Coordinates of C-alpha atoms in Angstrom, one line a residue:
X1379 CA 0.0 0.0 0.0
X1380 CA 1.3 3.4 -0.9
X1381 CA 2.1 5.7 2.0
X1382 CA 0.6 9.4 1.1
X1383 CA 2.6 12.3 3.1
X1384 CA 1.1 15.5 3.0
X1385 CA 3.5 16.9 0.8
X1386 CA 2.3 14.3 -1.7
X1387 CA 5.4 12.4 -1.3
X1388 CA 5.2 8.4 -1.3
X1389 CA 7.2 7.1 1.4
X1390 CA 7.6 3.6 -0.6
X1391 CA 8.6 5.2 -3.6
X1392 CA 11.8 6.6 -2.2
X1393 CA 12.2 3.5 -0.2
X1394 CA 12.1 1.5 -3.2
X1395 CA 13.9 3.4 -5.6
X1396 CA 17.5 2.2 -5.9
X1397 CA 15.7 -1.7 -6.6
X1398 CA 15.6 -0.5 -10.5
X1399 CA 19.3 -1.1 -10.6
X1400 CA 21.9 -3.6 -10.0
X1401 CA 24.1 -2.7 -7.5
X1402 CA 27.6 -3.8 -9.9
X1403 CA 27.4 -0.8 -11.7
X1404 CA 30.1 -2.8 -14.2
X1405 CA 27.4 -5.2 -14.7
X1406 CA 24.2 -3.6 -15.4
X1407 CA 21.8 -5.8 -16.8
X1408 CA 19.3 -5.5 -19.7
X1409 CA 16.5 -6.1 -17.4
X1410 CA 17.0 -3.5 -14.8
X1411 CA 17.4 -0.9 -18.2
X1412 CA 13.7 -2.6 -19.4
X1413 CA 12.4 -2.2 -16.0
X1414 CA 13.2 1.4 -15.6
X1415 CA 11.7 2.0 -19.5
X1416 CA 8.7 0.6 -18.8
X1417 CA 8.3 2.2 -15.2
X1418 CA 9.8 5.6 -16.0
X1419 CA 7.3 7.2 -13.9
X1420 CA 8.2 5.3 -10.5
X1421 CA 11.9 6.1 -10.9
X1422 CA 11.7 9.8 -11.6
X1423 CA 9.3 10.0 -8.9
X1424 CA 10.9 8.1 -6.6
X1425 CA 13.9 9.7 -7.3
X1426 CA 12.4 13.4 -6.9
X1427 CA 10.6 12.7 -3.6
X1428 CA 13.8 11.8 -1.9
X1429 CA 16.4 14.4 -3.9
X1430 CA 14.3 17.6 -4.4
X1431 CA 14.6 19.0 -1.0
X1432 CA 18.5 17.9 -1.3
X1433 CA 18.9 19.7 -4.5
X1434 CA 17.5 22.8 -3.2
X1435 CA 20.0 22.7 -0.1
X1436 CA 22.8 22.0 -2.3
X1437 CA 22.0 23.9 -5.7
X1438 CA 18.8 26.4 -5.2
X1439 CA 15.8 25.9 -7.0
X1440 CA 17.1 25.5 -10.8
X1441 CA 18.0 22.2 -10.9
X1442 CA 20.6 22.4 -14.3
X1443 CA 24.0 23.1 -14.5
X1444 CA 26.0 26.2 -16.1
X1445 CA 29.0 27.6 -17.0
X1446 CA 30.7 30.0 -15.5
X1447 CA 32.8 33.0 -16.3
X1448 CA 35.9 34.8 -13.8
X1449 CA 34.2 36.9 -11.5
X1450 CA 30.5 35.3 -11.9
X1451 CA 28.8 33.9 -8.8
X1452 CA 26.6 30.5 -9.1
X1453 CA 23.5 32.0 -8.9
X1454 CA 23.9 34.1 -11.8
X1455 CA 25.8 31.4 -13.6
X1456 CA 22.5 29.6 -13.5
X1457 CA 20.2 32.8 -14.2
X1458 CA 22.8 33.5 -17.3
X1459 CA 22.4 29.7 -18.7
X1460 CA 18.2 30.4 -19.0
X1461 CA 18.9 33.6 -20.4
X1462 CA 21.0 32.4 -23.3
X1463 CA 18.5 29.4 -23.7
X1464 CA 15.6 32.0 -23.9
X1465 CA 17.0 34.6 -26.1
X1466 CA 18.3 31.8 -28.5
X1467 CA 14.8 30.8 -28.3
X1468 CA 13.6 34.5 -29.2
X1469 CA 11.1 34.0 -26.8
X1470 CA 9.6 37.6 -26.0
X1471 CA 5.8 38.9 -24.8
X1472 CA 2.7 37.2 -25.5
X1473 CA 3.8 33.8 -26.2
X1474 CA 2.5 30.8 -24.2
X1475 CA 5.6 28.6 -23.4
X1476 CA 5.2 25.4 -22.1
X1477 CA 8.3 24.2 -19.6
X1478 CA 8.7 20.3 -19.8
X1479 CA 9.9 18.8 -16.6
X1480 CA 9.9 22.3 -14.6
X1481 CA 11.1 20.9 -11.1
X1482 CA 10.3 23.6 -8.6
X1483 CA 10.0 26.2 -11.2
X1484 CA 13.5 28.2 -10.9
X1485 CA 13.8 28.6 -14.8
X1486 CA 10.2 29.5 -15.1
X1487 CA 10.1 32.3 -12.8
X1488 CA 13.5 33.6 -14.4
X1489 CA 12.7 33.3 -18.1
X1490 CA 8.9 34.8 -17.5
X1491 CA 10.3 37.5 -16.1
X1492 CA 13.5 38.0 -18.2
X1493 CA 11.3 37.4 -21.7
X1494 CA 7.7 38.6 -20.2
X1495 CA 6.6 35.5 -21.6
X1496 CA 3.7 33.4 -19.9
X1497 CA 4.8 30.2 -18.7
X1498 CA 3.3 26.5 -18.2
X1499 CA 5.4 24.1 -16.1
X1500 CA 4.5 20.5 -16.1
X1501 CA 5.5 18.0 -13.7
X1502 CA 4.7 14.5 -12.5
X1503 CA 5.4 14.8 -9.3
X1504 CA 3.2 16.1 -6.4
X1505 CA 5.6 17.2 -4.3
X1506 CA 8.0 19.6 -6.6
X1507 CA 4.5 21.5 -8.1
X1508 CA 3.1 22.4 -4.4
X1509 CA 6.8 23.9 -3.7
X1510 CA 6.9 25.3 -7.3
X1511 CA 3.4 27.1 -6.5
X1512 CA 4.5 27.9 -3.1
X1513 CA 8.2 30.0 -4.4
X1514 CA 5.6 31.6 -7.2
X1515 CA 3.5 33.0 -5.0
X1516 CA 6.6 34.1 -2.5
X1517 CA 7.9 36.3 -5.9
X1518 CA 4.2 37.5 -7.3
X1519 CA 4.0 35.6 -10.6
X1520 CA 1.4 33.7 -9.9
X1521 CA -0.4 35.2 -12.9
X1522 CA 2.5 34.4 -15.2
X1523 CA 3.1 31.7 -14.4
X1524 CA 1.4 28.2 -13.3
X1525 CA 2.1 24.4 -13.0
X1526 CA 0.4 21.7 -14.0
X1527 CA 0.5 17.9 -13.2
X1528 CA 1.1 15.6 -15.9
X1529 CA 3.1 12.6 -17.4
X1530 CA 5.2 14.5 -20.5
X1531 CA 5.0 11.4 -22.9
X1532 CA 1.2 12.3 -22.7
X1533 CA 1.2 16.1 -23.8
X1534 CA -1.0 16.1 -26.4
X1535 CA -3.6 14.6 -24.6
X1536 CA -3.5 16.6 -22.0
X1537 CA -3.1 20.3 -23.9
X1538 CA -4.0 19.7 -27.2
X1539 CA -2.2 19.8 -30.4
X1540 CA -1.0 23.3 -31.3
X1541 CA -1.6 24.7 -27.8
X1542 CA 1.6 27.0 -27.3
X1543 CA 4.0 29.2 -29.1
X1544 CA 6.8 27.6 -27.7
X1545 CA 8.1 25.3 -25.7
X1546 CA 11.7 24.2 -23.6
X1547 CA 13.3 21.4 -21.6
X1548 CA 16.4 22.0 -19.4
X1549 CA 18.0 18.8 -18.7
X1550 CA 14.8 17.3 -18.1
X1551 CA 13.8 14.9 -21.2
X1552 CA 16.5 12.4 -20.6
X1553 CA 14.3 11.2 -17.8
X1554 CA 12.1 10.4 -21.0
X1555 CA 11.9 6.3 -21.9
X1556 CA 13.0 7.5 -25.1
X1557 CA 13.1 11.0 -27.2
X1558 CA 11.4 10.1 -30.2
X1559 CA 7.9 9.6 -28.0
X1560 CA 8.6 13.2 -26.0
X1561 CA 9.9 15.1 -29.0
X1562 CA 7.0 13.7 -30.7
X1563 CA 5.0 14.9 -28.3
X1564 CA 6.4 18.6 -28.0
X1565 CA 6.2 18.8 -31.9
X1566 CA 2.5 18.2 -31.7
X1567 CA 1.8 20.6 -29.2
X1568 CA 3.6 23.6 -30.7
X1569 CA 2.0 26.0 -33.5
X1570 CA 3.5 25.7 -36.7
X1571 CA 6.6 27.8 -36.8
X1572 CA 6.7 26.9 -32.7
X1573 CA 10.3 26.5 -31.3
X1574 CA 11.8 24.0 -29.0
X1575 CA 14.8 24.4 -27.0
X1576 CA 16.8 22.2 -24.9
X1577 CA 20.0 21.4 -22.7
X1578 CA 19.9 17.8 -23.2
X1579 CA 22.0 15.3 -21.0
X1580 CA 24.1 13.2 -23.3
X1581 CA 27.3 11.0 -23.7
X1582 CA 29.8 12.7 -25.8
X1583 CA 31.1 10.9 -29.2
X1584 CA 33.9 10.0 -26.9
X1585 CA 31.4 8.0 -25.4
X1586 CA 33.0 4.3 -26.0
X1587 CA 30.0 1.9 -24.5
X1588 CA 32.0 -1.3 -24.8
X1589 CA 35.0 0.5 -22.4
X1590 CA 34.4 -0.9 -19.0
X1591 CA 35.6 2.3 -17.4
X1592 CA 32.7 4.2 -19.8
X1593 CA 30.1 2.3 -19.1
X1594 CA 30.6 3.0 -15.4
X1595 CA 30.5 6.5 -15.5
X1596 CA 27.1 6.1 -17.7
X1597 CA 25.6 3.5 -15.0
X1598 CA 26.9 6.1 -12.4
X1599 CA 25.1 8.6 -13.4
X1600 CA 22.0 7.2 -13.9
X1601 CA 22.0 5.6 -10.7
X1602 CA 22.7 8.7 -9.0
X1603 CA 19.9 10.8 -11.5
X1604 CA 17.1 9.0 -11.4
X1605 CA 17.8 8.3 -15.7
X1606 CA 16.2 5.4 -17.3
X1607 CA 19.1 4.9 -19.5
X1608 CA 21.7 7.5 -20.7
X1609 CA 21.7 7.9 -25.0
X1610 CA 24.4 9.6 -26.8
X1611 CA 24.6 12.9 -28.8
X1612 CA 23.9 11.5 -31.8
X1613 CA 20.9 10.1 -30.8
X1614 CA 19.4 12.8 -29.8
X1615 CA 20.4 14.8 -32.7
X1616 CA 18.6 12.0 -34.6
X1617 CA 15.7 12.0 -33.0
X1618 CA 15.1 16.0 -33.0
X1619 CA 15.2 15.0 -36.6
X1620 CA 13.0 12.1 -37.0
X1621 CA 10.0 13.7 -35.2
X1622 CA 9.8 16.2 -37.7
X1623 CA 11.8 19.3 -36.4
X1624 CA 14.0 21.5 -38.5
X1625 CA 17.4 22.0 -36.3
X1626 CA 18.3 25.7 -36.7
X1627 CA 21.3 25.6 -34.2
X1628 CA 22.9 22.6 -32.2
X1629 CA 26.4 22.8 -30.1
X1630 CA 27.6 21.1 -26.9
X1631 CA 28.1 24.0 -24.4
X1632 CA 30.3 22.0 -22.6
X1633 CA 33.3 22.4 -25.4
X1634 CA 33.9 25.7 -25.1
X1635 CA 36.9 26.7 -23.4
X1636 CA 35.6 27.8 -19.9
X1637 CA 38.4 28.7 -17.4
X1638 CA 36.1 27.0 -15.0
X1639 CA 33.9 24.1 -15.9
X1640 CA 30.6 23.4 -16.0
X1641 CA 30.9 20.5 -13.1
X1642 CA 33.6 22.8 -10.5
X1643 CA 30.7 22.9 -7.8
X1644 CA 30.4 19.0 -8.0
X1645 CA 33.9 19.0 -7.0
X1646 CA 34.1 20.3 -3.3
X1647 CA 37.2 22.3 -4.7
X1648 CA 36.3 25.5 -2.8
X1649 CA 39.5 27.5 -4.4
X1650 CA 37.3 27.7 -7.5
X1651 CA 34.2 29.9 -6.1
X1652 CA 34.4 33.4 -7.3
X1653 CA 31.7 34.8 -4.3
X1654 CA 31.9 34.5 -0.4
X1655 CA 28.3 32.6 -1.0
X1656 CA 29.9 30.7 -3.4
X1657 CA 32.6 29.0 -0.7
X1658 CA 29.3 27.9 1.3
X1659 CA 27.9 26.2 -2.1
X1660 CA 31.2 24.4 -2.9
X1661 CA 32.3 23.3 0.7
X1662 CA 28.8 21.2 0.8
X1663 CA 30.3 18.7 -1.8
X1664 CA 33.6 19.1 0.1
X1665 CA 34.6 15.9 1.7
X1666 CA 33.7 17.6 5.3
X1667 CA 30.7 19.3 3.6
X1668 CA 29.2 15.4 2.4
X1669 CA 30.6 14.2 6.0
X1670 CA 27.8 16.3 7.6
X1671 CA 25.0 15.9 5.2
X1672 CA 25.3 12.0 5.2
X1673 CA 25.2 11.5 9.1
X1674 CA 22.5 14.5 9.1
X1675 CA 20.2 12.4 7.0
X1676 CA 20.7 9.5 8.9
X1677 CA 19.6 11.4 12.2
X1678 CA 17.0 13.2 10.6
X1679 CA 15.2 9.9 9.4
X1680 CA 15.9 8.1 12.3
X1681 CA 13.7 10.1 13.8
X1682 CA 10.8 10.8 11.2
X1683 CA 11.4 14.1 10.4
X1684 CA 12.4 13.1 6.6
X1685 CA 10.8 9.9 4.9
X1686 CA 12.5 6.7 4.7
X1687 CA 14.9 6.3 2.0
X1688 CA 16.3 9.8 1.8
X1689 CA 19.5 9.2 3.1
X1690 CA 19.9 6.3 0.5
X1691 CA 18.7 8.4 -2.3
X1692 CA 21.1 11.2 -0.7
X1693 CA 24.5 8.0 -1.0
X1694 CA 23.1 7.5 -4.8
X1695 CA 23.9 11.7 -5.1
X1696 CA 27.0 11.2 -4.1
X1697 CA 27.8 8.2 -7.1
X1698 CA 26.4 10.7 -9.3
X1699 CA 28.5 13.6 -8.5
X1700 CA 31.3 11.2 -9.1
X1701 CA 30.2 9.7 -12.3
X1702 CA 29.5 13.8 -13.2
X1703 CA 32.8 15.1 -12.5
X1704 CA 34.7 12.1 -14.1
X1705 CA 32.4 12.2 -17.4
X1706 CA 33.3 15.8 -17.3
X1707 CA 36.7 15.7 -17.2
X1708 CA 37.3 13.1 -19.9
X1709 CA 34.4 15.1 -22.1
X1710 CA 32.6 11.8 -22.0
X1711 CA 29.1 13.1 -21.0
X1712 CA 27.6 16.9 -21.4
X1713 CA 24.7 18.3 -19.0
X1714 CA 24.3 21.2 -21.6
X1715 CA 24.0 20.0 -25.1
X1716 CA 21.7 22.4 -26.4
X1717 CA 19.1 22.0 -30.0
X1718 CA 16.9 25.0 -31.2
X1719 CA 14.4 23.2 -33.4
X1720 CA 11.8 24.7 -35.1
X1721 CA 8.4 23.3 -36.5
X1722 CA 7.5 23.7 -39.9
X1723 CA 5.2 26.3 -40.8
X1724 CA 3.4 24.3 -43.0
X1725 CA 3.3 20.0 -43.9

């Protein structure tokens, strides 16, 4: 029987969510993959119930990565990346934009108010829309923007076809079973001439699959992300394709020669920060900063005061910052591989 918290969390969903993979992350099996396809829905949402209030102490409430310039504090680093995704987007007054995947809302409360743009987040999971709503009322937006439950392989059913101007995903449709079914879906749902943007998670064409060491990093990071399976770039660019959408700009944000990269926060190397609040960020994935958040869950679930789980969800984090930083480094996986597609005016 499913346990019901009043945040609309599921106590057995976090409980049970690392049973979708096998624990030799050398060894992953076929059938674990199948079984997180096919129940795509339990994962993410196990996954969220026990990370989203671990993200938010960790990273705020936009739950994507960045890069970073000399000089430029995290926060803005993060409010920069939705800029750039927005005005490639040309998203401006008057549209209706629909953000797949929308977390807590972060993005949407910064691009509706950098583009004046009115916004649509959907979400699957209870929990992140009541604090999404919550954060949106806190900053006045409520008008501009709302939330809305749903499963994102079913959009057209649950909007209509050629319901918005535009639409986005940042780093949220590699949670999808696969991207032909949610492009398909976003394609449907746009106007003709409507644009879609995204940051999509992929492996790197440095990606080897059969490289023992490769394949770790992949399982590491799904483990540790809730991600049914990780695809590569040229999947993704295939399947922008096959849907129907007319690429107009594609490029891996993650080449580009950063003095800092993109993962630096993942690192716990606190001689990177550029602000005061930066040090604060950093040092919680220090080795003394992951020290007190792992025997702080333990306490705090001990004692009922976060649901059962957490701190196990909080350990797959951890194999996921790993998997992160390491992919990083050896430019096997990108968090910001970014496709502006358009749909065509006409058939």
């Amino acid at each position: 029987m499913l346990s019901l918290l009043a945040d609309g969390r599921v106590n057995s969903r976090i409980a049970n969510y690392t049973q979708f993979w096998d624990q030799d992350s050398s060894q992953d099996k076929k059938e674990h993959t199948d079984n997180r396809i096919a129940n795509y829905t339990d994962v993410i949402n196990g996954y969220y119930d026990g990370a989203t209030e671990l993200y938010e102490y960790g990273w705020g409430t936009s739950f994507h990565f960045s890069r970073f310039f000399k000089g430029e504090g995290f926060v803005q680093s993060l409010a920069r990346h939705e800029h750039y995704l927005a005005a490639q987007m040309g998203l401006r007054p008057g549209m209706r934009v629909l953000d797949v995947g929308c977390g807590v809302g972060g993005p949407a409360r910064e691009i509706a108010q950098f583009t004046d743009a009115t916004i649509v987040g959907v979400n699957n999971n209870d929990f992140q829309i009541g604090r999404a709503r919550k954060y949106t009322k806190a900053a006045g937006l409520e008008s501009q923007v709302t939330y809305v439950k749903g499963d994102f392989m079913k959009l057209v059913e649950q909007f209509g076809e050629g319901s918005f101007d535009a639409v986005y995903a940042i780093e949220a449709t590699v949670h999808a079973p696969n991207w032909e079914g949610i492009y398909g879906q976003i394609l449907k749902i746009l106007k003709p001439g409507g644009v879609f943007g995204v940051y999509e998670w992929c492996m790197t064409d440095r990606w080897d699959k059969t490289n023992p060491l490769h394949k770790s990093i992949a399982h590491g990071i799904e483990v540790g992300d809730g991600i049914p399976e990780m695809r590569t770039i040229d999947e993704c660019r295939a399947a922008v394709k096959a849907v129907g959408f007319q690429i107009e700009h594609e490029e891996d944000l993650a080449e580009r020669p950063d003095p800092i990269p993109w993962y630096y926060p993942l690192e716990g190397d606190i001689s990177k920060a550029q602000t005061f609040w930066d040090y604060i960020t950093v040092w919680r994935m220090s080795w003394s900063g992951k020290f007190v958040t792992h025997h702080a869950l333990r306490i705090l679930e001990a004692v009922g005061l976060v649901p059962k789980g957490t701190w196990e969800v909080g350990e797959t984090l951890k194999t996921a910052a790993a998997a992160l930083v390491k992919g990083g480094q050896m430019k096997l996986f990108t968090p910001m591989y970014l496709v502006i597609a358009r749909k065509p005016a006409s058939s």
